[in-house]
Every structure is written in C-alpha cells, then in structure tokens.
Amino acid sequence: MLYLCSYERTMLVRHLFFSCYLFFSLNSLLGQSDTQYWYFGYNAGIKFTKSNYQVDTKGQINTGEGTRSIDLGDGVFFYSDGESIFNKNHHKIKGISLRGEPSSTQAAMFIKHEDNDSIIFLLTNSTSTTAGTDCPSFYYELKIENDTSLQLKQGFSLNQFGSEKTSSILHKNCRDIWIVSHKFTGIEYYTYLINKNGLIQCKTSSLLGSNYKTSSNPGQGQIKFSTNGNYIAASSSALGKVDLFHFDNSSGKLSSPIILDIFFNHGIEFSLNERYLYVTNIQGKLFQYDLTIWDSASIKATEKTITSQGVKTISPLQMCTNGKIYWSHNDSGYLAVINDPDSSGNKCNFTFRGIYLNGKKSAGGVPAFNQSYFYTPAINYSYEMECIGNSVKFWGNDTFSANTHNWQVRKLAIGTWQSVSNSKSFTYAFADTGRYDIRYIAGNGTKRDTVIKTITIYPKINKQFLGKDTTYTTGSSINKILKTPNGMHCHLWLNDSSGLSTFTADTTGIYIYAK
C-alpha cells in the first residue's frame, strides 16, 4: 500500500510565523531560568540569579573554548563541551559520544522547546583550520529519562553549516527556535527552524556575509543575536571583520549588511537595549560601538575603547540573566564584567576583576545561550492557527497580572479597528484572506500596555493537496507523481535531496513533504 499523506506546511508572514497544528504560546521569557548555570574553562562554574551568584568548583568542563549548559528547573541541569554531557551531579552520561569539538568557539548549543517536555535538542560544532574545508555541525535529539540521565534518540550532520559558531533566538511566535551560523566555505549564512517535533531541514540562506574562503580558520569568533532578535553580529578573528545584519524573526532572513573592519576581533555581544555592540580583540582590548545610525562609517566613528588591559588572547563575551555582560580570559582566575552595558562609554561601568572563581580558571570560551532568554517584554501574545479553516486562537501574556483584556482586529490599510474579545484568550475565524493587524491591550489599575502584530491569512488549505490516498494491490506497478503547493521556498521529501517540487513514488512507504 502506498500512503500519500502526512504533511507539514509553513507560511511566511510579515511579522509572524504560522505552522499548521502547532500550539504557540509565549514561553517563559517572562521568567526564564535556563541561563543560570555556567560551566566553562578549567573546572570553573557559577550559578547566577537576577541579583546574585554562587561560584561552583565542582564542574567537570576542562576546555579552552566553547561550552553550553541547560537548566530544566528544580535543580536539574546538564552541560557539555561538545564531546560529552554531564549531569547535575557532575557525572559524565554514559553511552553518549558527541561529534563536536571543545576547541570550537561555540562548541555546543542545547535547545529546549516549551511544547516538548521529553526531548532536548543539541547542536555541536566541529572546527577546521583549512580555508575551503567543510566544518560540519551535528544535530542531536536527546530523550530526558530522569533528572540525571539522557538517551540519544537520533543524530545527523548538517554539512557546511559549521564555522565553529552558532547562535539561537526564539521565533516571533515565541515558541519555535531559529539557529544560525555562517557557511564555512563562502559568504552564506544559514538559518534553520526547530519546532516541537525537531529540526525542519529546509534551511533559509542569506548570501551577504564575509567570504570565509579567503583565510585559514575564518570561523574563529562568535555569532550572536540581539536579545529581541532584531540584529545579528558575527566576528571573524582571522578576517578582521565583524558582520552586522537586521534579522527577520518570522522568515529567518538576514538583510541590511554592514561589515566592520576590526582587526584581531573575537568576542561580541549586544547590550540589552540593542543600542550598543561590544567587541573584544586578541590584543586585550574591549570596544563599544553605537548602532543608532545604521551604516558602517557612522558605527565605526562611535568606537570607544573601554579598556586595553585584557589578556592578549581569544576572549569571548556573554550576556547574563542579571543584565550584565561577562568577559572571559584564558587562564584567568576572574571573569571581567560590564555592569551597565546599556550606558555609553565609561558609564558602562567595566570591572576587570568582576567575579573570583575560587581558584578555578576561565579560558577562551563561555556558555552559549538562546539570546531570547534575556529579553523580558511586559506584554505579548501567542497564537495557534488552524490552517484548514483559517481560525486562530490567541493567548495574552503579561508581567503585571493584568485583569482587563481587549483584542482588536483590522484589515491592513483599508480596515477600521473592531473589538472582538475581552477575554485573555479567544479564537477568531477570519472570513477573508489578507494581512491583518491584531492589537492586544491589557491593564491592571493604572498600568496599561499594548502590543500590535501583523499576520497574514492565506487561502484555506485543501486537505488533499498532495493528492488522494491511493491503494495498490500486492505486486502492482507503482508510479505516482506527488506535487507540492505553489509558493514554497523549500522542497524536502523523505529520503530525497533533489529539492524539486514534484516527487515520483515508485515503492511502498510513507512520503512526507515539508516546507
């Protein structure tokens, strides 16, 4: 029997992302603790809270560069150097051998989807010192067995994703997660989306970055999203370039490229208000750049040297849950800290000896986190679209215990605002296609806040757009052509890498199409 079924369709919209039959709700951005455990360097460790920290000397990480940790709540956490995974008791988990390399700048990236309580997704990076050579990343799905154990479900290579560094940010739906890296052998940036079911292998390509073919080890450096997902920055020590882009958090596209010449650069991080970019170099300097005017000459003209007293080696930066940015130096007993990164120049309050590591040493790597976890909006909303009938369910979210709610809808450009609900959540059926503004207003006493997003309603999906199910008797010849809908940016059939919009099924099985 040949089954022609099981599809997944993604719609690109102006500001938001719709995917059939997926539940989207604002995740715990309004109280996310995933970033509190840091294990890095030579057995160094810190547990951060909003207002304090506690140094931990029991960590098993012993590497010169990248690490990652993930907190699952109630004291349960795991951490990795890209080769092994350790649990909350600091024991190496047996039976899991990863193909990342601790010498990668951002060696590992744990990702947890809020709608999947049983699986952790993990991306690891390898490294290469030869220009033009692939530097693959590896994707893993890990089943949570208990509070100290994980089981490997599957893993595979993402060829040419590589270049040692990866960053992640929440999609505009505040549920799914974008991952990004620079292709090791050219100018491309790749973004992939992870939903609750795992990695969607149709990547989005943006052809506008620095050319990594022109230097040995061009991938050394960091790549970072700003915390609100509006910008991306990527450093390359070997090239002496820092790439800057606007980022479309609904489509995964990069745009408005700026390339800054900053020689010997390495570490990068955005301030929380997205106004400033901080860059370190391997000569021990820390720079601040103002991004207010978006052109390379203007940004370069704002360069301020915060300090020249750093260690002369690779030295990454990382935002923390307390709003500060930490700077790691190789073989140092301290983490340096930018206490007020939203302030200009020396007002950023830089301290070279910020946190004493109790006899342990930092190195050329710090944990890499989903940058969205540092963004805490006062109000937001999430939604789920049922693509067959074009009804959308909305959920309101806030940080101030709102007790009044009002939802308003208007068709973009030609419509007037129409009040449609006074509940915190509701379902709305759109009678027509097109673009719509959705306004959510929430209040509590004198506190009142508003958020507006624009969504696109497409024509209803025909349940049988791949064709009707067809049954063949045993021994019959099979030759069935499947065709995808129009307007898809990517075509991926199970066990087929052609990228074509049609697929000829000639053997029994289940054939899945995804966009």
Short mmCIF file of C-alpha atoms in Angstrom, two decimals:
data_model
loop_
_atom_site.label_atom_id
_atom_site.label_comp_id
_atom_site.label_asym_id
_atom_site.label_seq_id
_atom_site.Cartn_x
_atom_site.Cartn_y
_atom_site.Cartn_z
CA MET A 1 0.00 0.00 0.00
CA LEU A 2 1.24 3.49 -0.84
CA TYR A 3 0.30 6.21 1.64
CA LEU A 4 0.22 9.74 0.27
CA CYS A 5 -0.23 11.70 3.45
CA SER A 6 1.38 13.45 6.40
CA TYR A 7 2.41 16.98 5.53
CA GLU A 8 3.80 19.99 7.28
CA ARG A 9 3.28 23.43 5.77
CA THR A 10 4.81 26.67 6.92
CA MET A 11 3.52 30.10 5.93
CA LEU A 12 5.81 33.11 5.83
CA VAL A 13 4.10 36.26 7.06
CA ARG A 14 5.12 39.83 7.55
CA HIS A 15 5.91 39.70 11.25
CA LEU A 16 4.84 36.29 12.49
CA PHE A 17 5.01 32.60 11.64
CA PHE A 18 2.14 30.17 11.16
CA SER A 19 2.53 26.41 11.14
CA CYS A 20 -0.43 24.06 10.96
CA TYR A 21 -1.47 22.25 14.12
CA LEU A 22 1.31 23.60 16.33
CA PHE A 23 0.47 25.29 19.62
CA PHE A 24 2.26 28.60 20.09
CA SER A 25 2.24 30.45 23.36
CA LEU A 26 4.63 32.90 24.92
CA ASN A 27 7.22 30.81 26.67
CA SER A 28 8.74 31.59 29.97
CA LEU A 29 10.58 34.58 28.58
CA LEU A 30 8.68 36.22 31.40
CA GLY A 31 10.63 34.15 33.92
CA GLN A 32 13.20 32.00 32.14
CA SER A 33 15.96 30.43 34.24
CA ASP A 34 17.73 28.40 31.56
CA THR A 35 20.77 30.66 31.73
CA GLN A 36 21.63 30.42 35.41
CA TYR A 37 24.20 27.58 35.34
CA TRP A 38 27.60 28.34 33.77
CA TYR A 39 30.35 25.69 33.49
CA PHE A 40 33.39 26.68 31.45
CA GLY A 41 37.17 26.97 31.27
CA TYR A 42 39.20 24.82 33.60
CA ASN A 43 36.61 23.43 36.04
CA ALA A 44 35.07 26.84 36.66
CA GLY A 45 31.38 27.18 37.46
CA ILE A 46 28.85 29.82 38.55
CA LYS A 47 25.14 29.73 39.40
CA PHE A 48 23.55 33.09 38.58
CA THR A 49 20.29 34.61 39.75
CA LYS A 50 18.82 38.01 38.91
CA SER A 51 20.56 39.66 41.83
CA ASN A 52 23.36 37.37 42.97
CA TYR A 53 25.66 34.49 42.07
CA GLN A 54 27.33 31.49 43.67
CA VAL A 55 30.68 30.13 42.48
CA ASP A 56 30.77 26.34 41.96
CA THR A 57 34.11 24.50 41.82
CA LYS A 58 32.71 21.02 41.07
CA GLY A 59 32.30 21.46 37.30
CA GLN A 60 33.91 18.87 35.01
CA ILE A 61 34.40 21.09 31.97
CA ASN A 62 38.12 21.36 31.18
CA THR A 63 38.42 23.06 27.82
CA GLY A 64 39.98 26.09 26.25
CA GLU A 65 36.86 27.19 24.38
CA GLY A 66 33.13 26.60 23.91
CA THR A 67 30.61 25.08 26.33
CA ARG A 68 26.85 25.04 26.94
CA SER A 69 24.55 24.29 29.86
CA ILE A 70 20.78 23.95 30.17
CA ASP A 71 18.60 24.27 33.27
CA LEU A 72 15.38 22.23 33.36
CA GLY A 73 14.21 23.61 36.70
CA ASP A 74 14.13 22.22 40.25
CA GLY A 75 17.91 21.93 40.31
CA VAL A 76 18.07 19.70 37.22
CA PHE A 77 20.66 20.73 34.64
CA PHE A 78 23.06 19.32 32.06
CA TYR A 79 26.17 20.78 30.45
CA SER A 80 28.50 19.87 27.58
CA ASP A 81 31.81 20.69 25.91
CA GLY A 82 30.62 19.35 22.54
CA GLU A 83 32.05 15.86 23.13
CA SER A 84 30.47 14.71 26.40
CA ILE A 85 27.42 15.60 28.51
CA PHE A 86 27.49 15.96 32.30
CA ASN A 87 24.54 15.90 34.71
CA LYS A 88 23.69 17.85 37.88
CA ASN A 89 25.92 15.51 39.91
CA HIS A 90 28.79 16.37 37.54
CA HIS A 91 28.93 12.80 36.26
CA LYS A 92 29.53 12.10 32.58
CA ILE A 93 26.47 10.49 30.98
CA LYS A 94 27.46 7.09 29.62
CA GLY A 95 26.56 5.91 26.15
CA ILE A 96 26.53 9.36 24.52
CA SER A 97 29.51 10.40 22.41
CA LEU A 98 29.12 13.68 20.53
CA ARG A 99 31.00 14.83 17.44
CA GLY A 100 31.61 18.41 18.45
CA GLU A 101 35.00 19.77 19.40
CA PRO A 102 35.78 21.72 22.60
CA SER A 103 38.21 23.83 20.55
CA SER A 104 35.25 25.36 18.69
CA THR A 105 34.38 28.87 19.85
CA GLN A 106 30.74 27.89 20.45
CA ALA A 107 31.10 24.12 20.72
CA ALA A 108 27.58 23.19 21.86
CA MET A 109 24.07 24.62 21.91
CA PHE A 110 21.30 22.98 23.98
CA ILE A 111 17.78 23.91 22.86
CA LYS A 112 14.57 23.18 24.73
CA HIS A 113 11.17 23.65 23.09
CA GLU A 114 8.42 24.64 25.50
CA ASP A 115 5.91 22.28 23.87
CA ASN A 116 8.12 19.21 24.17
CA ASP A 117 8.83 18.18 27.75
CA SER A 118 10.60 14.93 26.89
CA ILE A 119 13.27 15.97 24.36
CA ILE A 120 16.33 18.24 24.43
CA PHE A 121 17.77 19.29 21.10
CA LEU A 122 21.53 19.76 20.86
CA LEU A 123 23.74 21.29 18.18
CA THR A 124 27.51 20.78 18.29
CA ASN A 125 30.23 22.37 16.17
CA SER A 126 33.47 20.93 14.87
CA THR A 127 36.41 23.02 13.78
CA SER A 128 38.80 23.30 10.86
CA THR A 129 41.87 25.39 10.19
CA THR A 130 41.85 24.97 6.41
CA ALA A 131 40.11 27.55 4.23
CA GLY A 132 37.56 25.98 1.89
CA THR A 133 37.15 22.86 4.04
CA ASP A 134 33.77 21.80 5.40
CA CYS A 135 33.31 22.30 9.12
CA PRO A 136 30.07 20.46 9.84
CA SER A 137 27.74 20.87 12.76
CA PHE A 138 25.85 17.93 14.23
CA TYR A 139 22.24 17.84 15.39
CA TYR A 140 21.06 15.52 18.16
CA GLU A 141 17.77 14.69 19.86
CA LEU A 142 18.13 13.57 23.47
CA LYS A 143 15.31 11.95 25.46
CA ILE A 144 15.08 13.02 29.10
CA GLU A 145 14.96 9.75 31.06
CA ASN A 146 15.23 11.22 34.57
CA ASP A 147 16.91 14.10 36.38
CA THR A 148 20.43 12.71 35.77
CA SER A 149 20.17 10.76 32.52
CA LEU A 150 19.60 11.38 28.81
CA GLN A 151 19.21 8.88 25.97
CA LEU A 152 20.32 9.62 22.40
CA LYS A 153 17.36 9.24 20.02
CA GLN A 154 18.99 10.35 16.79
CA GLY A 155 21.78 12.49 15.39
CA PHE A 156 22.96 13.61 11.98
CA SER A 157 25.31 16.04 10.29
CA LEU A 158 24.35 19.48 8.98
CA ASN A 159 27.04 19.69 6.32
CA GLN A 160 28.65 23.07 5.69
CA PHE A 161 26.60 24.71 8.42
CA GLY A 162 29.68 24.92 10.59
CA SER A 163 32.28 27.64 11.02
CA GLU A 164 32.66 26.83 14.74
CA LYS A 165 29.90 29.11 15.94
CA THR A 166 26.14 29.00 16.34
CA SER A 167 23.53 31.18 18.00
CA SER A 168 19.82 30.77 18.68
CA ILE A 169 16.79 33.00 19.19
CA LEU A 170 13.07 32.45 19.58
CA HIS A 171 10.88 32.82 16.53
CA LYS A 172 8.35 35.65 16.52
CA ASN A 173 5.79 33.13 17.71
CA CYS A 174 7.76 32.96 20.98
CA ARG A 175 7.81 29.17 20.76
CA ASP A 176 9.94 27.83 17.92
CA ILE A 177 13.66 28.49 17.75
CA TRP A 178 15.92 29.79 14.99
CA ILE A 179 19.56 28.64 14.82
CA VAL A 180 22.10 30.46 12.67
CA SER A 181 25.67 30.06 11.53
CA HIS A 182 27.96 31.12 8.69
CA LYS A 183 28.73 28.58 6.00
CA PHE A 184 32.38 27.65 6.33
CA THR A 185 33.20 27.81 2.63
CA GLY A 186 31.63 31.02 1.34
CA ILE A 187 29.51 34.08 2.10
CA GLU A 188 26.27 32.37 3.14
CA TYR A 189 24.51 32.50 6.47
CA TYR A 190 22.16 29.59 7.13
CA THR A 191 19.15 29.61 9.45
CA TYR A 192 17.17 26.55 10.45
CA LEU A 193 13.98 26.36 12.48
CA ILE A 194 13.36 23.94 15.34
CA ASN A 195 9.75 23.29 16.28
CA LYS A 196 8.38 20.97 18.94
CA ASN A 197 8.95 17.97 16.66
CA GLY A 198 12.57 18.81 15.93
CA LEU A 199 14.69 20.38 13.22
CA ILE A 200 12.99 21.41 9.97
CA GLN A 201 15.72 20.58 7.47
CA CYS A 202 14.69 23.20 4.91
CA LYS A 203 17.21 25.92 5.60
CA THR A 204 16.97 29.62 4.78
CA SER A 205 20.04 31.05 3.03
CA SER A 206 21.21 34.66 3.07
CA LEU A 207 24.02 35.45 0.62
CA LEU A 208 25.55 38.57 2.10
CA GLY A 209 28.28 37.80 4.65
CA SER A 210 32.06 37.98 4.72
CA ASN A 211 33.79 35.46 2.48
CA TYR A 212 35.22 32.67 4.60
CA LYS A 213 37.17 31.22 1.66
CA THR A 214 39.82 33.89 1.86
CA SER A 215 41.55 32.93 5.11
CA SER A 216 42.67 29.99 7.21
CA ASN A 217 40.48 29.38 10.27
CA PRO A 218 37.99 32.12 9.36
CA GLY A 219 35.31 30.71 11.65
CA GLN A 220 37.08 31.57 14.87
CA GLY A 221 34.95 34.12 16.69
CA GLN A 222 31.38 34.38 17.97
CA ILE A 223 27.95 34.86 16.41
CA LYS A 224 25.17 36.48 18.42
CA PHE A 225 21.56 37.56 18.11
CA SER A 226 20.46 40.66 19.95
CA THR A 227 18.10 39.70 22.76
CA ASN A 228 14.97 40.91 20.93
CA GLY A 229 16.01 39.12 17.74
CA ASN A 230 16.29 42.28 15.63
CA TYR A 231 20.01 42.02 14.85
CA ILE A 232 22.80 39.51 14.26
CA ALA A 233 26.54 40.10 14.69
CA ALA A 234 29.32 37.69 13.75
CA SER A 235 33.04 38.08 14.31
CA SER A 236 35.96 36.53 12.44
CA SER A 237 39.37 36.92 14.06
CA ALA A 238 41.27 35.72 11.01
CA LEU A 239 39.48 38.04 8.58
CA GLY A 240 39.46 41.05 10.90
CA LYS A 241 35.76 41.52 10.05
CA VAL A 242 32.57 41.85 12.07
CA ASP A 243 29.35 41.28 10.11
CA LEU A 244 26.16 43.08 11.22
CA PHE A 245 22.64 42.44 9.92
CA HIS A 246 18.99 43.10 10.51
CA PHE A 247 17.15 39.84 11.18
CA ASP A 248 13.58 38.96 10.16
CA ASN A 249 12.41 36.84 13.06
CA SER A 250 9.49 35.42 11.08
CA SER A 251 11.25 34.32 7.88
CA GLY A 252 14.80 33.71 9.13
CA LYS A 253 16.26 36.11 6.55
CA LEU A 254 19.22 38.41 7.16
CA SER A 255 19.31 41.86 5.50
CA SER A 256 20.94 45.33 5.54
CA PRO A 257 24.52 44.02 5.80
CA ILE A 258 27.30 46.06 7.37
CA ILE A 259 30.87 44.77 7.54
CA LEU A 260 33.17 46.48 10.06
CA ASP A 261 36.95 46.27 9.87
CA ILE A 262 38.00 45.45 13.44
CA PHE A 263 41.36 43.74 13.37
CA PHE A 264 42.06 40.74 15.62
CA ASN A 265 38.43 40.78 16.86
CA HIS A 266 36.94 37.83 18.72
CA GLY A 267 34.20 38.30 21.35
CA ILE A 268 30.90 40.09 20.58
CA GLU A 269 27.73 40.90 22.47
CA PHE A 270 24.79 43.32 22.22
CA SER A 271 23.53 45.47 25.06
CA LEU A 272 20.02 44.66 26.25
CA ASN A 273 18.62 47.84 24.69
CA GLU A 274 20.22 46.81 21.35
CA ARG A 275 21.92 50.20 21.01
CA TYR A 276 25.48 49.11 21.68
CA LEU A 277 27.71 46.35 20.34
CA TYR A 278 30.69 45.25 22.41
CA VAL A 279 33.71 43.67 20.68
CA THR A 280 36.93 42.26 22.13
CA ASN A 281 40.17 41.60 20.30
CA ILE A 282 43.11 39.29 20.90
CA GLN A 283 45.27 42.26 21.89
CA GLY A 284 43.36 42.64 25.16
CA LYS A 285 41.05 45.48 24.13
CA LEU A 286 37.32 45.92 24.67
CA PHE A 287 35.44 48.25 22.29
CA GLN A 288 31.93 49.71 22.33
CA TYR A 289 30.04 50.74 19.16
CA ASP A 290 26.81 52.72 18.89
CA LEU A 291 24.37 51.21 16.34
CA THR A 292 21.93 54.13 16.28
CA ILE A 293 22.86 55.16 12.71
CA TRP A 294 22.92 52.04 10.54
CA ASP A 295 25.93 52.48 8.26
CA SER A 296 29.49 51.26 8.62
CA ALA A 297 31.20 54.67 8.70
CA SER A 298 28.87 56.05 11.37
CA ILE A 299 29.15 52.96 13.55
CA LYS A 300 32.94 52.85 13.25
CA ALA A 301 33.12 56.54 14.16
CA THR A 302 31.46 55.83 17.51
CA GLU A 303 34.20 53.39 18.57
CA LYS A 304 35.13 53.75 22.23
CA THR A 305 37.94 51.78 23.87
CA ILE A 306 36.58 50.66 27.24
CA THR A 307 39.86 49.03 28.31
CA SER A 308 43.21 47.90 26.91
CA GLN A 309 44.15 45.78 29.93
CA GLY A 310 42.69 42.43 28.88
CA VAL A 311 44.70 39.24 28.32
CA LYS A 312 46.14 39.11 24.81
CA THR A 313 44.33 36.03 23.54
CA ILE A 314 40.88 34.94 22.40
CA SER A 315 38.31 36.29 24.84
CA PRO A 316 34.53 35.79 24.39
CA LEU A 317 31.62 37.84 25.76
CA GLN A 318 28.26 36.65 27.07
CA MET A 319 25.11 38.34 28.37
CA CYS A 320 23.80 37.08 31.71
CA THR A 321 20.39 36.83 33.36
CA ASN A 322 21.33 39.76 35.65
CA GLY A 323 21.66 42.08 32.63
CA LYS A 324 25.47 42.24 32.82
CA ILE A 325 27.95 41.11 30.17
CA TYR A 326 30.83 38.86 31.24
CA TRP A 327 34.24 38.68 29.56
CA SER A 328 36.32 35.50 29.87
CA HIS A 329 40.12 35.48 29.56
CA ASN A 330 42.33 32.47 29.08
CA ASP A 331 43.98 31.18 32.27
CA SER A 332 42.46 33.88 34.47
CA GLY A 333 41.08 33.39 37.95
CA TYR A 334 38.38 36.01 37.32
CA LEU A 335 35.59 36.93 34.94
CA ALA A 336 35.59 40.58 33.88
CA VAL A 337 32.19 42.30 33.81
CA ILE A 338 30.40 45.15 32.04
CA ASN A 339 27.97 46.14 34.80
CA ASP A 340 25.81 48.63 32.86
CA PRO A 341 26.04 47.66 29.16
CA ASP A 342 23.14 49.97 28.16
CA SER A 343 25.26 53.02 29.05
CA SER A 344 27.71 54.86 26.80
CA GLY A 345 31.49 54.78 27.17
CA ASN A 346 32.94 54.56 30.66
CA LYS A 347 29.42 54.81 32.10
CA CYS A 348 29.07 51.12 31.19
CA ASN A 349 30.96 50.55 34.46
CA PHE A 350 33.54 47.96 33.42
CA THR A 351 35.34 45.94 36.12
CA PHE A 352 38.31 43.78 35.17
CA ARG A 353 38.17 41.53 38.25
CA GLY A 354 34.44 41.03 38.39
CA ILE A 355 33.92 37.50 39.76
CA TYR A 356 36.60 35.48 41.55
CA LEU A 357 36.39 31.81 40.51
CA ASN A 358 37.63 30.36 43.82
CA GLY A 359 40.89 29.01 42.46
CA LYS A 360 39.49 27.73 39.12
CA LYS A 361 40.41 29.32 35.78
CA SER A 362 38.44 30.79 32.90
CA ALA A 363 39.52 30.24 29.30
CA GLY A 364 38.60 31.23 25.74
CA GLY A 365 35.01 30.04 26.00
CA VAL A 366 31.79 30.76 27.89
CA PRO A 367 28.40 29.02 27.69
CA ALA A 368 26.28 29.86 24.64
CA PHE A 369 22.58 30.51 25.32
CA ASN A 370 19.35 31.21 23.48
CA GLN A 371 19.60 35.01 23.48
CA SER A 372 15.82 35.42 23.84
CA TYR A 373 16.08 34.28 27.43
CA PHE A 374 17.48 37.68 28.33
CA TYR A 375 14.50 39.55 26.82
CA THR A 376 11.53 40.13 29.14
CA PRO A 377 8.67 42.06 27.49
CA ALA A 378 5.92 43.44 29.72
CA ILE A 379 3.21 42.25 27.33
CA ASN A 380 2.99 39.86 24.41
CA TYR A 381 0.64 37.33 22.89
CA SER A 382 0.87 33.98 21.23
CA TYR A 383 -1.37 32.12 18.84
CA GLU A 384 -2.25 28.91 17.08
CA MET A 385 -3.58 28.77 13.53
CA GLU A 386 -5.77 26.01 12.20
CA CYS A 387 -4.78 26.15 8.54
CA ILE A 388 -7.73 24.23 7.13
CA GLY A 389 -10.42 26.59 8.41
CA ASN A 390 -8.38 29.79 8.96
CA SER A 391 -9.36 30.13 12.61
CA VAL A 392 -6.72 31.44 15.01
CA LYS A 393 -6.54 31.05 18.77
CA PHE A 394 -4.79 33.85 20.68
CA TRP A 395 -3.40 33.89 24.22
CA GLY A 396 -2.41 37.06 26.06
CA ASN A 397 0.63 37.19 28.34
CA ASP A 398 1.98 39.89 30.63
CA THR A 399 4.27 40.53 33.59
CA PHE A 400 1.93 42.73 35.65
CA SER A 401 -1.01 40.39 36.46
CA ALA A 402 -3.41 42.08 34.04
CA ASN A 403 -7.10 41.75 34.90
CA THR A 404 -8.58 43.60 31.90
CA HIS A 405 -8.11 42.45 28.32
CA ASN A 406 -9.23 43.71 24.94
CA TRP A 407 -8.49 42.30 21.48
CA GLN A 408 -8.99 44.30 18.31
CA VAL A 409 -8.67 43.31 14.64
CA ARG A 410 -8.42 45.37 11.45
CA LYS A 411 -7.55 44.54 7.88
CA LEU A 412 -4.30 46.25 7.00
CA ALA A 413 -4.53 49.55 5.07
CA ILE A 414 -8.30 49.52 4.48
CA GLY A 415 -9.95 48.37 7.70
CA THR A 416 -11.02 50.04 10.95
CA TRP A 417 -10.40 48.58 14.40
CA GLN A 418 -13.05 46.11 15.50
CA SER A 419 -13.20 44.89 19.12
CA VAL A 420 -13.58 41.11 19.08
CA SER A 421 -12.95 39.86 22.63
CA ASN A 422 -12.47 40.92 26.26
CA SER A 423 -11.01 37.60 27.40
CA LYS A 424 -7.37 36.75 27.96
CA SER A 425 -7.61 34.09 25.27
CA PHE A 426 -10.04 33.63 22.39
CA THR A 427 -10.48 32.07 18.96
CA TYR A 428 -11.25 34.14 15.88
CA ALA A 429 -12.31 32.92 12.44
CA PHE A 430 -11.13 35.13 9.58
CA ALA A 431 -13.73 35.43 6.82
CA ASP A 432 -11.26 36.69 4.21
CA THR A 433 -7.62 36.33 3.24
CA GLY A 434 -5.07 39.16 3.50
CA ARG A 435 -2.99 40.94 6.12
CA TYR A 436 -4.46 41.89 9.47
CA ASP A 437 -3.30 43.89 12.47
CA ILE A 438 -4.09 42.24 15.79
CA ARG A 439 -3.98 44.57 18.81
CA TYR A 440 -3.94 43.27 22.38
CA ILE A 441 -4.49 45.73 25.25
CA ALA A 442 -4.04 44.61 28.86
CA GLY A 443 -4.37 46.53 32.11
CA ASN A 444 -4.26 46.38 35.87
CA GLY A 445 -5.33 49.54 37.70
CA THR A 446 -3.28 52.43 36.32
CA LYS A 447 -0.97 50.07 34.43
CA ARG A 448 -1.89 49.61 30.78
CA ASP A 449 0.10 48.25 27.85
CA THR A 450 -0.46 47.41 24.19
CA VAL A 451 1.11 45.16 21.59
CA ILE A 452 0.27 45.04 17.86
CA LYS A 453 1.35 42.37 15.41
CA THR A 454 0.58 41.85 11.75
CA ILE A 455 -0.43 38.42 10.45
CA THR A 456 -1.28 37.10 7.00
CA ILE A 457 -4.30 34.90 6.31
CA TYR A 458 -3.75 32.73 3.25
CA PRO A 459 -6.32 30.75 1.25
CA LYS A 460 -7.54 27.70 3.07
CA ILE A 461 -5.50 24.56 2.57
CA ASN A 462 -7.09 21.67 0.75
CA LYS A 463 -6.66 18.63 2.98
CA GLN A 464 -5.71 16.55 -0.05
CA PHE A 465 -3.29 18.99 -1.70
CA LEU A 466 -0.80 16.15 -2.23
CA GLY A 467 -3.49 14.07 -3.92
CA LYS A 468 -5.88 11.42 -2.67
CA ASP A 469 -4.60 8.34 -0.88
CA THR A 470 -4.07 5.59 -3.41
CA THR A 471 -4.13 1.86 -2.67
CA TYR A 472 -2.25 -0.65 -4.82
CA THR A 473 -2.61 -4.41 -4.63
CA THR A 474 0.43 -6.53 -3.84
CA GLY A 475 2.63 -6.98 -6.89
CA SER A 476 1.22 -3.99 -8.80
CA SER A 477 3.49 -1.48 -10.50
CA ILE A 478 3.60 1.87 -8.66
CA ASN A 479 4.20 5.21 -10.38
CA LYS A 480 2.56 8.12 -8.58
CA ILE A 481 3.63 11.76 -9.02
CA LEU A 482 3.26 13.97 -5.94
CA LYS A 483 3.29 17.76 -6.35
CA THR A 484 3.71 20.42 -3.67
CA PRO A 485 1.60 23.60 -3.39
CA ASN A 486 2.79 26.76 -5.12
CA GLY A 487 4.89 29.36 -3.33
CA MET A 488 7.05 27.07 -1.20
CA HIS A 489 10.64 28.30 -0.63
CA CYS A 490 12.00 24.81 0.03
CA HIS A 491 11.03 21.28 -1.01
CA LEU A 492 12.09 18.32 1.10
CA TRP A 493 10.85 14.78 0.55
CA LEU A 494 11.72 11.91 2.86
CA ASN A 495 14.94 10.19 1.69
CA ASP A 496 15.25 12.55 -1.28
CA SER A 497 17.62 15.51 -1.65
CA SER A 498 16.62 16.75 -5.12
CA GLY A 499 14.83 19.85 -3.83
CA LEU A 500 12.22 19.51 -6.60
CA SER A 501 8.55 20.41 -6.22
CA THR A 502 7.48 17.01 -7.58
CA PHE A 503 8.33 13.51 -6.46
CA THR A 504 7.67 10.19 -8.16
CA ALA A 505 6.72 7.48 -5.68
CA ASP A 506 7.53 4.06 -7.09
CA THR A 507 7.89 1.93 -3.97
CA THR A 508 5.72 1.30 -0.92
CA GLY A 509 6.15 3.62 2.03
CA ILE A 510 5.13 6.92 3.57
CA TYR A 511 6.24 10.07 1.72
CA ILE A 512 6.45 13.28 3.70
CA TYR A 513 6.67 16.76 2.29
CA ALA A 514 7.84 19.72 4.36
CA LYS A 515 8.44 23.37 3.57
#
